Amino acid sequence: MTHDVIIIGGGPAGLTAARTLLRGGVRDVVVIERNPECGGLPRFCQHPGWGMLDFHRVWRGPRYARALVHAARGATFLTDCAVTAIEPGGIVQVNTPHGAQTMRARAILLATGIRETPRAPRLIGGMRPFGVLNTGAFQELARFGRLPFRTPVVIGSELVAFSALATARHAGARPVALLEEHAHLSVPSVVGHAASWRYRVPVRTATRLVEILGRDRVEGVMVEHRGRQALLPCDSVVLTGCFRPEATLADGNAVRRDLDGTRGPIIDNFYRCDDPQVFAAGNVLRGVEHSGYVAREGRDAARAILRALSGDLPAPTPYVSVRTTGLGYVYPQRLTGVGQTARLFARDSSVARGDLVARDASRRVIARRSGHTLLWPRLDITLTVPDPLDASHVSLERETAEP
Amino acid sequence: MICYRDHTVTSTAENGQWYLVLGRNFDVAIVGAGVVGAAVFREAVLSGLSAVLIERGPDILEGASKANSAILHTGFDCKPATLEHTLVQQGHARYCSVHQRLGLPLLRVGATLVAWNNDDLASLDTIARTASRNGVPLTRLDRAALVAREPNLGPSALGALVVENESVIDPWSAPLAYVSQAVANGGVLLRSTAVTDARFADGSWTIGTNPSTIRARVVINCAGLQGDLVEAIARPSPFTIRPRKGQFIVYDKSAHGLVSSIILPVPTPVTKGVVITRTAFGNLLLGPTAEPQDDRDNATLTQGELQALIRAGEKILPDLAHHDITAAYAGLRPATEHADYQIEALAARHWITVGGIRSTGLTAALGISAHVMALYEDTFGPLRPLPDPLWPTVPNLTQALPRSASRPGRSPIVCHCEAVTQSDIAAALDDPLVPAGSIGGLRRRTRCMMGRCQGFYCTRRVVELACGRLPGLEAASHDA
Ligand SMILES: Cc1cc2nc3c(=O)[nH]c(=O)nc-3n(C[C@H](O)[C@H](O)[C@H](O)COP(=O)(O)OP(=O)(O)OC[C@H]3O[C@@H](n4cnc5c(N)ncnc54)[C@H](O)[C@@H]3O)c2cc1C
Ligand SMILES: Cc1cc2nc3c(=O)[nH]c(=O)nc-3n(C[C@H](O)[C@H](O)[C@H](O)COP(=O)(O)OP(=O)(O)OC[C@H]3O[C@@H](n4cnc5c(N)ncnc54)[C@H](O)[C@@H]3O)c2cc1C
């Protein structure tokens, strides 16, 4: 039996897509979620700040998750089911409680979200005791009253780091410090100072974690500040942020990943992957954005799927490939549908100034906008899709003033 | 009296095992549950001896055997006519003959020993000659054939030798299977029990350990990195352990297909060099470094060496740059001032020394154990092998065979990256033979928290399931 659409991942992206598809008249939508409940990451975030864009409310995470599931009623939810592979022909392999199963659909949406960068890729030195963990694990332990730590040190200063501080204080732990390797926090410094005061936790910039001490359990960390090292006793290390797409399923033979850029699946301007039956949306595309942004992507991808099901999506080939010089990443990585309007999304490695320009293969500027980034180094630009016969690729760059 | 860093353990599965020990006089007491001690324990029990295995760590494999490259060597590059060479070859052969009965994996991927410059190329002949003296015929590949076999290698690869039988195994389930079979057939395992001293009188040793004393007629010293310290109980140690650290990087499963075989460099007299190998779990492993150090207990990761390792790896396999790193770890080789193994029976002291099993112990373990039992028989009297021993199996953790997570009626998956179910974890905690004794031991038995997210999703569930069973997981009490 072939379903209309299979959605892999029941977070904000997947659930919003399900809602859009059902409203668009698709009957047979299956959401496959590996956790015992749908809802995605918000299920574990007790703090308020959810639902503003899509439900016009300010909710805590679990409330938002429930609203998403409710809005997608009519879909079939398969929980405790993990997709292990996507194969050509609209096939997904699913590990269900009743054994391994093969499922098939006319279209598949990949919406598997993110995870934080664990210890190893950060190349942190020292011993490998229990108690070095990501915010995700830390918050879940705290939420279930299982936190076996009382004096964590928090590494990183993206928003999620402050979320970790909040969780720690809420659970009665006493974080020792929040350390940021760079000279500036990743959030506006007022946010940092406010959090430092509110949670009574010292926030230290230009301070690098050098070594973890302790054999079975964490006993402390060596930190380096302006060339000098100091020992900071603590019983755990919370490594926050540096999110990366949970895009393992894109490593098979149906979908490919943008290994040098987003690290998520390669998509075109219709959220369509290499295999034209597979679409992708949400944080799996490029790392963390807030849920409102992600929900919108889920909606837009679902709209593309609706068009695909009725056969009026532009052909996936030929396409114009999109690349960047100088920026961290850009997506979509391909453009199809000559003459249509498309939006490119990019991220800088740091806050910067200068115009953002898109050039075609002959270096002609085909779109331009101010590229100043103030708080978030996130960028987007709108352009008209050029003819692949004229332009083999489009390059997105930041124009620095000629000397 | 030797002093060790104490492992703070509050509860272990072994507390209930002491009744098996009190008032008994064992035929043999084996000190150290590394892979060597594990194999010797199994061999002793199957040979009909009453045996106790004494390990100071909260679980087996807390020493050198915790971290290695997991290669089942052929011994092609061993110094000919050494004990190491003989036992590596025997160990390899015996592993191949028992692995199926114990449920252990064997991935016969073969190795490609690559020449990266003209000096390397010139060494290939010498290596091939040594190998053929060791009874391991090698095939020579020119550049074109090498590129056909391993197309992702860096551009400076010039030629290679192929070692057909070099294989990959699971470094943790093998020793676990050896200990399990010994326990199933009557052996006694004591963990969280450090041997501190021993007295020899009336043909028996009274071994002092932190909790109590144990009596045995013969002591077999398999203490690995502490081998010389334990040896000092019987005599001035004829060898000194000089630990040599090896750091590793584990790449994501996405990198697994970059090579089809184990990529070896031309070895130097000191080290086999940096290797790239598939793991039995479907990752790609890069390492080890070779760094001499004094500390026998702590294998620390160091950023500088890891960075250098990554650079070295990307020279061998440029595509590694596009793949995520899943884990980094370090192990210590129990090297000594001698190149060869230090294995000896001391008839008068009722003691067998098994030391300096430097960098081939995983392979040689079953060869070493047979050799040790032969020494025992020659020195201390005849053996009466069990006529019909039990053969318990260990759960499969490799990607090559079906895992329990894909079985109908499975319990919920706890760790998604490595497909570990709740019942896999319960089985490791409740194992009637050798239950997990530490969170590290639980990881090694099930692979939970060992995947690409390193516990982002599963830590809470694992802590919940293991709390009260393994030390140190109770929720902290807070005064704030
Ligand atoms: C600590 C933290 C705090 C945050 N706070 C806020 C906030 O206050 N407000 C806000 O708007 N945003 C916040 N965000 C961002 C928000 O969480 C994300 O934008 C949103 O959850 C992304 O939705 P998603 O659907 O892309 O992915 P996710 O929510 O991650 O959902 C992906 C789902 O896919 C499932 N899945 C993955 N792989 C498979 C597979 N192989 N088979 C089956 N299922 C699979 C996962 O289990 C998961 O349920 C926060 C993020 C973090 C980490
Ligand atoms: C980096 C590296 C890579 C390697 N790669 C490979 C490979 O690919 N293939 C291969 O075949 N081999 C390999 N090896 C070698 C192999 O890992 C070792 O030879 C082997 O682990 C040695 O085991 P062991 O049992 O002698 O020592 P150990 O594992 O150190 O065991 C000794 C045990 O004794 C215990 N102990 C010590 N003192 C006491 C005491 N007083 N009382 C009670 N218990 C005590 C310790 O806690 C420990 O568990 C590698 C080694 C390293 C470090």
Tab-separated table of C-alpha atoms and ligand atoms in Angstrom, chain A residues 8-14 32-35 39-42 45 47-50 81-83 111-114 135 139 160 163 243 246 249 281-284 288-292 294, chain B residues 457, ligand 1:
chain	number	residue	atom	x	y	z
A	8	ILE	CA	9.748	11.588	9.228
A	9	GLY	CA	9.984	13.430	12.542
A	10	GLY	CA	7.106	14.796	14.610
A	11	GLY	CA	8.552	18.168	15.673
A	12	PRO	CA	7.329	21.661	14.756
A	13	ALA	CA	8.389	21.265	11.115
A	14	GLY	CA	6.850	17.846	10.560
A	32	ILE	CA	6.695	8.701	12.003
A	33	GLU	CA	8.296	9.710	15.310
A	34	ARG	CA	10.964	7.744	17.139
A	35	ASN	CA	10.037	9.037	20.582
A	39	GLY	CA	6.140	17.199	19.594
A	40	GLY	CA	9.877	17.286	19.013
A	41	LEU	CA	12.289	19.408	21.012
A	42	PRO	CA	9.710	21.737	22.620
A	45	CYS	CA	11.750	22.911	27.086
A	47	HIS	CA	10.528	27.797	29.548
A	48	PRO	CA	7.993	30.093	27.809
A	49	GLY	CA	8.687	31.459	24.332
A	50	TRP	CA	6.802	29.163	21.986
A	81	CYS	CA	9.109	4.058	15.307
A	82	ALA	CA	12.514	5.040	13.974
A	83	VAL	CA	13.165	5.462	10.292
A	111	ALA	CA	11.964	16.709	9.326
A	112	THR	CA	14.339	15.102	11.795
A	113	GLY	CA	15.643	18.249	13.507
A	114	ILE	CA	19.017	18.684	15.137
A	135	THR	CA	22.032	20.535	27.052
A	139	GLN	CA	17.552	19.243	30.548
A	160	VAL	CA	20.536	27.424	24.628
A	163	SER	CA	18.383	27.830	28.807
A	243	PHE	CA	23.734	22.561	16.587
A	246	GLU	CA	20.252	15.221	12.431
A	249	LEU	CA	19.021	9.641	6.680
A	281	ALA	CA	12.146	21.082	6.189
A	282	GLY	CA	12.970	22.465	9.607
A	283	ASN	CA	16.184	22.364	11.534
A	284	VAL	CA	17.431	19.329	9.647
A	288	VAL	CA	18.846	25.609	14.958
A	289	GLU	CA	16.327	28.351	14.232
A	290	HIS	CA	13.371	29.202	16.448
A	291	SER	CA	10.242	27.140	16.136
A	292	GLY	CA	8.152	29.805	14.391
A	294	VAL	CA	10.815	26.226	11.408
B	457	TYR	CA	18.777	11.784	23.440
C	1	LIG	C1	17.327	24.182	24.394
C	1	LIG	C2	16.509	24.775	23.280
C	1	LIG	C3	15.645	25.822	23.547
C	1	LIG	C4	14.837	26.358	22.524
C	1	LIG	N1	13.987	27.337	22.845
C	1	LIG	C5	13.139	27.821	21.882
C	1	LIG	C6	12.144	28.769	22.218
C	1	LIG	O1	12.042	29.204	23.356
C	1	LIG	N2	11.301	29.195	21.243
C	1	LIG	C7	11.405	28.704	19.959
C	1	LIG	O2	10.614	29.111	19.103
C	1	LIG	N3	12.342	27.797	19.608
C	1	LIG	C8	13.218	27.342	20.538
C	1	LIG	N4	14.144	26.405	20.207
C	1	LIG	C9	14.206	25.924	18.807
C	1	LIG	C10	13.163	24.836	18.536
C	1	LIG	O3	13.359	23.788	19.447
C	1	LIG	C11	13.293	24.323	17.139
C	1	LIG	O4	13.177	25.361	16.246
C	1	LIG	C12	12.248	23.285	16.744
C	1	LIG	O5	12.081	22.293	17.694
C	1	LIG	C13	12.675	22.651	15.414
C	1	LIG	O6	11.690	21.814	14.933
C	1	LIG	P1	11.992	20.582	13.965
C	1	LIG	O7	10.681	19.993	13.671
C	1	LIG	O8	12.851	21.001	12.855
C	1	LIG	O9	12.882	19.587	14.820
C	1	LIG	P2	12.674	18.852	16.227
C	1	LIG	O10	11.835	19.624	17.142
C	1	LIG	O11	14.032	18.523	16.693
C	1	LIG	O12	11.897	17.520	15.852
C	1	LIG	C14	12.474	16.483	15.110
C	1	LIG	C15	11.781	15.205	15.470
C	1	LIG	O13	12.218	14.176	14.588
C	1	LIG	C16	12.347	12.992	15.311
C	1	LIG	N5	13.259	12.118	14.582
C	1	LIG	C17	14.592	12.325	14.316
C	1	LIG	N6	15.103	11.315	13.610
C	1	LIG	C18	14.092	10.428	13.398
C	1	LIG	C19	14.026	9.177	12.732
C	1	LIG	N7	15.085	8.639	12.135
C	1	LIG	N8	12.850	8.517	12.731
C	1	LIG	C20	11.751	9.056	13.341
C	1	LIG	N9	11.769	10.249	13.988
C	1	LIG	C21	12.935	10.934	14.021
C	1	LIG	C22	12.893	13.446	16.650
C	1	LIG	O14	12.657	12.500	17.654
C	1	LIG	C23	12.111	14.740	16.873
C	1	LIG	O15	10.944	14.514	17.589
C	1	LIG	C24	14.956	25.858	21.204
C	1	LIG	C25	15.858	24.831	20.940
C	1	LIG	C26	16.626	24.296	21.956
C	1	LIG	C27	17.572	23.185	21.635
